[in-house]
PDB file of C-alpha atoms in Angstrom:
ATOM      1  CA  UNK A   1      52.704  87.562  47.409  1.00 66.00           C
ATOM      2  CA  UNK A   2      51.804  88.015  43.725  1.00 69.00           C
ATOM      3  CA  UNK A   3      55.182  89.828  43.099  1.00 67.00           C
ATOM      4  CA  UNK A   4      57.031  86.874  44.430  1.00 67.00           C
ATOM      5  CA  UNK A   5      55.241  84.504  42.015  1.00 72.00           C
ATOM      6  CA  UNK A   6      55.990  86.669  39.106  1.00 66.00           C
ATOM      7  CA  UNK A   7      59.549  86.983  40.129  1.00 66.00           C
ATOM      8  CA  UNK A   8      59.951  83.216  40.416  1.00 75.00           C
ATOM      9  CA  UNK A   9      58.936  82.835  36.702  1.00 73.00           C
ATOM     10  CA  UNK A  10      60.796  85.975  35.455  1.00 71.00           C
ATOM     11  CA  UNK A  11      63.507  87.046  37.879  1.00 72.00           C
ATOM     12  CA  UNK A  12      64.375  90.204  35.894  1.00 78.00           C
ATOM     13  CA  UNK A  13      60.971  91.617  35.924  1.00 77.00           C
ATOM     14  CA  UNK A  14      61.614  95.361  36.731  1.00 83.00           C
ATOM     15  CA  UNK A  15      57.795  96.003  37.270  1.00 85.00           C
ATOM     16  CA  UNK A  16      57.443  93.150  39.754  1.00 84.00           C
ATOM     17  CA  UNK A  17      60.585  94.406  41.664  1.00 84.00           C
ATOM     18  CA  UNK A  18      59.286  97.962  41.706  1.00 87.00           C
ATOM     19  CA  UNK A  19      55.876  96.809  43.078  1.00 86.00           C
ATOM     20  CA  UNK A  20      57.401  94.534  45.611  1.00 84.00           C
ATOM     21  CA  UNK A  21      59.887  97.341  46.641  1.00 89.00           C
ATOM     22  CA  UNK A  22      56.948  99.746  47.261  1.00 89.00           C
ATOM     23  CA  UNK A  23      55.054  97.175  49.171  1.00 89.00           C
ATOM     24  CA  UNK A  24      58.027  96.324  51.367  1.00 88.00           C
ATOM     25  CA  UNK A  25      58.603 100.149  52.014  1.00 90.00           C
ATOM     26  CA  UNK A  26      55.054 100.520  53.271  1.00 89.00           C
ATOM     27  CA  UNK A  27      55.513  97.564  55.532  1.00 89.00           C
ATOM     28  CA  UNK A  28      58.624  99.065  57.017  1.00 89.00           C
ATOM     29  CA  UNK A  29      61.114  96.608  55.439  1.00 90.00           C
ATOM     30  CA  UNK A  30      63.360  99.460  54.113  1.00 90.00           C
ATOM     31  CA  UNK A  31      66.353  97.208  53.339  1.00 90.00           C
ATOM     32  CA  UNK A  32      64.333  94.818  51.326  1.00 90.00           C
ATOM     33  CA  UNK A  33      62.598  97.664  49.613  1.00 90.00           C
ATOM     34  CA  UNK A  34      65.857  99.285  48.760  1.00 92.00           C
ATOM     35  CA  UNK A  35      67.167  95.986  47.313  1.00 91.00           C
ATOM     36  CA  UNK A  36      64.143  95.620  45.090  1.00 89.00           C
ATOM     37  CA  UNK A  37      64.178  99.189  43.886  1.00 90.00           C
ATOM     38  CA  UNK A  38      67.879  99.109  43.128  1.00 92.00           C
ATOM     39  CA  UNK A  39      67.319  95.913  41.067  1.00 91.00           C
ATOM     40  CA  UNK A  40      64.362  97.602  39.326  1.00 90.00           C
ATOM     41  CA  UNK A  41      66.664 100.680  38.648  1.00 90.00           C
ATOM     42  CA  UNK A  42      69.371  98.429  37.290  1.00 91.00           C
ATOM     43  CA  UNK A  43      66.890  96.711  34.962  1.00 88.00           C
ATOM     44  CA  UNK A  44      65.402 100.099  33.756  1.00 87.00           C
ATOM     45  CA  UNK A  45      67.841 102.959  34.447  1.00 89.00           C
ATOM     46  CA  UNK A  46      65.842 105.481  32.480  1.00 90.00           C
ATOM     47  CA  UNK A  47      62.686 105.131  34.649  1.00 89.00           C
ATOM     48  CA  UNK A  48      62.554 108.414  36.643  1.00 92.00           C
ATOM     49  CA  UNK A  49      59.713 107.055  38.730  1.00 91.00           C
ATOM     50  CA  UNK A  50      61.708 104.015  39.981  1.00 90.00           C
ATOM     51  CA  UNK A  51      64.671 106.280  40.791  1.00 93.00           C
ATOM     52  CA  UNK A  52      62.436 108.783  42.536  1.00 94.00           C
ATOM     53  CA  UNK A  53      60.800 105.903  44.632  1.00 92.00           C
ATOM     54  CA  UNK A  54      64.213 104.602  45.577  1.00 92.00           C
ATOM     55  CA  UNK A  55      65.320 108.096  46.799  1.00 94.00           C
ATOM     56  CA  UNK A  56      62.078 108.365  48.840  1.00 94.00           C
ATOM     57  CA  UNK A  57      62.710 104.914  50.460  1.00 92.00           C
ATOM     58  CA  UNK A  58      66.301 105.624  51.206  1.00 94.00           C
ATOM     59  CA  UNK A  59      65.301 108.824  52.830  1.00 94.00           C
ATOM     60  CA  UNK A  60      62.558 107.036  54.864  1.00 92.00           C
ATOM     61  CA  UNK A  61      65.352 104.503  55.898  1.00 91.00           C
ATOM     62  CA  UNK A  62      67.702 107.147  57.024  1.00 91.00           C
ATOM     63  CA  UNK A  63      64.893 108.905  58.984  1.00 91.00           C
ATOM     64  CA  UNK A  64      63.885 105.603  60.515  1.00 87.00           C
ATOM     65  CA  UNK A  65      67.593 104.909  61.622  1.00 86.00           C
ATOM     66  CA  UNK A  66      67.841 108.349  63.150  1.00 86.00           C
ATOM     67  CA  UNK A  67      64.553 107.894  65.039  1.00 85.00           C
ATOM     68  CA  UNK A  68      65.890 104.497  66.397  1.00 80.00           C
ATOM     69  CA  UNK A  69      69.143 106.025  67.409  1.00 78.00           C
ATOM     70  CA  UNK A  70      67.484 108.906  69.253  1.00 77.00           C
ATOM     71  CA  UNK A  71      64.995 106.491  70.869  1.00 76.00           C
ATOM     72  CA  UNK A  72      67.334 103.726  71.882  1.00 74.00           C
ATOM     73  CA  UNK A  73      70.393 106.059  72.064  1.00 69.00           C
ATOM     74  CA  UNK A  74      68.990 107.723  75.190  1.00 69.00           C
ATOM     75  CA  UNK A  75      68.388 104.350  76.744  1.00 73.00           C
ATOM     76  CA  UNK A  76      72.028 103.282  75.908  1.00 70.00           C
ATOM     77  CA  UNK A  77      73.341 106.550  77.200  1.00 72.00           C
ATOM     78  CA  UNK A  78      71.440 106.058  80.583  1.00 78.00           C
ATOM     79  CA  UNK A  79      72.781 102.545  80.801  1.00 79.00           C
ATOM     80  CA  UNK A  80      76.310 103.707  80.191  1.00 79.00           C
ATOM     81  CA  UNK A  81      75.962 106.490  82.777  1.00 84.00           C
ATOM     82  CA  UNK A  82      74.616 104.018  85.387  1.00 87.00           C
ATOM     83  CA  UNK A  83      77.575 101.683  84.576  1.00 87.00           C
ATOM     84  CA  UNK A  84      80.007 104.503  84.954  1.00 89.00           C
ATOM     85  CA  UNK A  85      78.435 105.538  88.239  1.00 92.00           C
ATOM     86  CA  UNK A  86      78.585 101.951  89.525  1.00 92.00           C
ATOM     87  CA  UNK A  87      82.188 101.662  88.487  1.00 91.00           C
ATOM     88  CA  UNK A  88      83.022 104.912  90.278  1.00 92.00           C
ATOM     89  CA  UNK A  89      81.240 103.792  93.427  1.00 93.00           C
ATOM     90  CA  UNK A  90      83.150 100.398  93.398  1.00 93.00           C
ATOM     91  CA  UNK A  91      86.319 102.189  92.841  1.00 92.00           C
ATOM     92  CA  UNK A  92      85.679 104.571  95.666  1.00 93.00           C
ATOM     93  CA  UNK A  93      84.776 101.579  97.943  1.00 93.00           C
ATOM     94  CA  UNK A  94      87.934  99.706  97.050  1.00 92.00           C
ATOM     95  CA  UNK A  95      90.004 102.943  97.722  1.00 91.00           C
ATOM     96  CA  UNK A  96      88.307 103.421 101.028  1.00 93.00           C
ATOM     97  CA  UNK A  97      88.959  99.632 101.868  1.00 92.00           C
ATOM     98  CA  UNK A  98      92.642  99.976 100.936  1.00 91.00           C
ATOM     99  CA  UNK A  99      93.000 102.999 103.072  1.00 92.00           C
ATOM    100  CA  UNK A 100      91.418 101.312 106.032  1.00 93.00           C
ATOM    101  CA  UNK A 101      93.705  98.394 105.493  1.00 92.00           C
ATOM    102  CA  UNK A 102      96.651 100.665 105.398  1.00 92.00           C
ATOM    103  CA  UNK A 103      95.497 102.390 108.584  1.00 93.00           C
ATOM    104  CA  UNK A 104      95.086  99.178 110.253  1.00 93.00           C
ATOM    105  CA  UNK A 105      98.554  97.947 109.447  1.00 93.00           C
ATOM    106  CA  UNK A 106      99.953 101.321 110.633  1.00 92.00           C
ATOM    107  CA  UNK A 107      98.073 100.881 113.929  1.00 94.00           C
ATOM    108  CA  UNK A 108      99.319  97.194 114.215  1.00 94.00           C
ATOM    109  CA  UNK A 109     102.984  98.331 113.785  1.00 94.00           C
ATOM    110  CA  UNK A 110     102.582 101.190 116.302  1.00 95.00           C
ATOM    111  CA  UNK A 111     100.956  98.752 118.739  1.00 94.00           C
ATOM    112  CA  UNK A 112     103.749  96.160 118.212  1.00 94.00           C
ATOM    113  CA  UNK A 113     106.413  98.929 118.547  1.00 94.00           C
ATOM    114  CA  UNK A 114     104.766 100.065 121.788  1.00 94.00           C
ATOM    115  CA  UNK A 115     104.660  96.541 123.093  1.00 94.00           C
ATOM    116  CA  UNK A 116     108.316  95.857 122.191  1.00 92.00           C
ATOM    117  CA  UNK A 117     109.141  99.264 123.960  1.00 92.00           C
ATOM    118  CA  UNK A 118     107.233  98.109 127.045  1.00 91.00           C
ATOM    119  CA  UNK A 119     109.058  94.742 127.014  1.00 90.00           C
ATOM    120  CA  UNK A 120     112.382  96.446 126.726  1.00 89.00           C
ATOM    121  CA  UNK A 121     111.585  98.828 129.567  1.00 88.00           C
ATOM    122  CA  UNK A 122     110.242  96.011 131.684  1.00 86.00           C
ATOM    123  CA  UNK A 123     113.491  94.016 131.054  1.00 85.00           C
ATOM    124  CA  UNK A 124     115.623  97.071 131.806  1.00 81.00           C
ATOM    125  CA  UNK A 125     113.957  97.749 135.185  1.00 75.00           C
ATOM    126  CA  UNK A 126     114.431  94.346 136.853  1.00 60.00           C
ATOM    127  CA  UNK A 127     118.038  94.478 135.837  1.00 54.00           C
ATOM    128  CA  UNK A 128     118.639  97.740 137.673  1.00 52.00           C
ATOM    129  CA  UNK A 129     116.561  96.389 140.594  1.00 52.00           C
ATOM    130  CA  UNK A 130     118.812  93.391 140.606  1.00 55.00           C
ATOM    131  CA  UNK A 131     121.861  95.487 140.977  1.00 56.00           C
ATOM    132  CA  UNK A 132     120.300  97.405 143.775  1.00 53.00           C
ATOM    133  CA  UNK A 133     119.299  94.142 145.474  1.00 55.00           C
ATOM    134  CA  UNK A 134     122.824  92.654 144.877  1.00 53.00           C
ATOM    135  CA  UNK A 135     124.423  95.876 146.372  1.00 56.00           C
ATOM    136  CA  UNK A 136     122.085  95.788 149.278  1.00 54.00           C
ATOM    137  CA  UNK A 137     122.825  92.143 149.875  1.00 55.00           C
ATOM    138  CA  UNK A 138     126.458  92.755 149.733  1.00 55.00           C
ATOM    139  CA  UNK A 139     126.258  95.534 152.292  1.00 57.00           C
ATOM    140  CA  UNK A 140     124.188  93.597 154.573  1.00 58.00           C
ATOM    141  CA  UNK A 141     126.484  90.511 154.660  1.00 60.00           C
ATOM    142  CA  UNK A 142     129.055  90.865 157.315  1.00 60.00           C
ATOM    143  CA  UNK A 143     132.534  90.924 156.001  1.00 56.00           C
ATOM    144  CA  UNK A 144     134.607  88.016 157.137  1.00 54.00           C
ATOM    145  CA  UNK A 145     137.882  88.940 158.100  1.00 48.00           C
TER     146      UNK A 145
END
């Protein structure tokens, strides 16, 4: 732009910085506009118009940032909420899975205990039956005498 050409030849030109700052502000480049207007203010601190324009651009920048935050802030809040819900569902799923696993282990232990009890009872019954059989055999055998 014309202001850039002037600033290449005379980098301290307050007027070129002021004009370029206004142009950047109108194009939405608030950071660049504030930089140029601050340089223009530093070069000519008594110019009320430059200070007024700098204050206006700073206000526009703050307004623009607030609008971005409200626009995109809602999107990010929704994303954070969805992530939180997803994490809660995953946590609930893991908890349910852990409870099922615990219940399965309890059932396995109970089944194993019952099986061991059945084996003990089965082992105890033939032993008692053997005694009865041995006693019956002894009674049936004639005594030699």
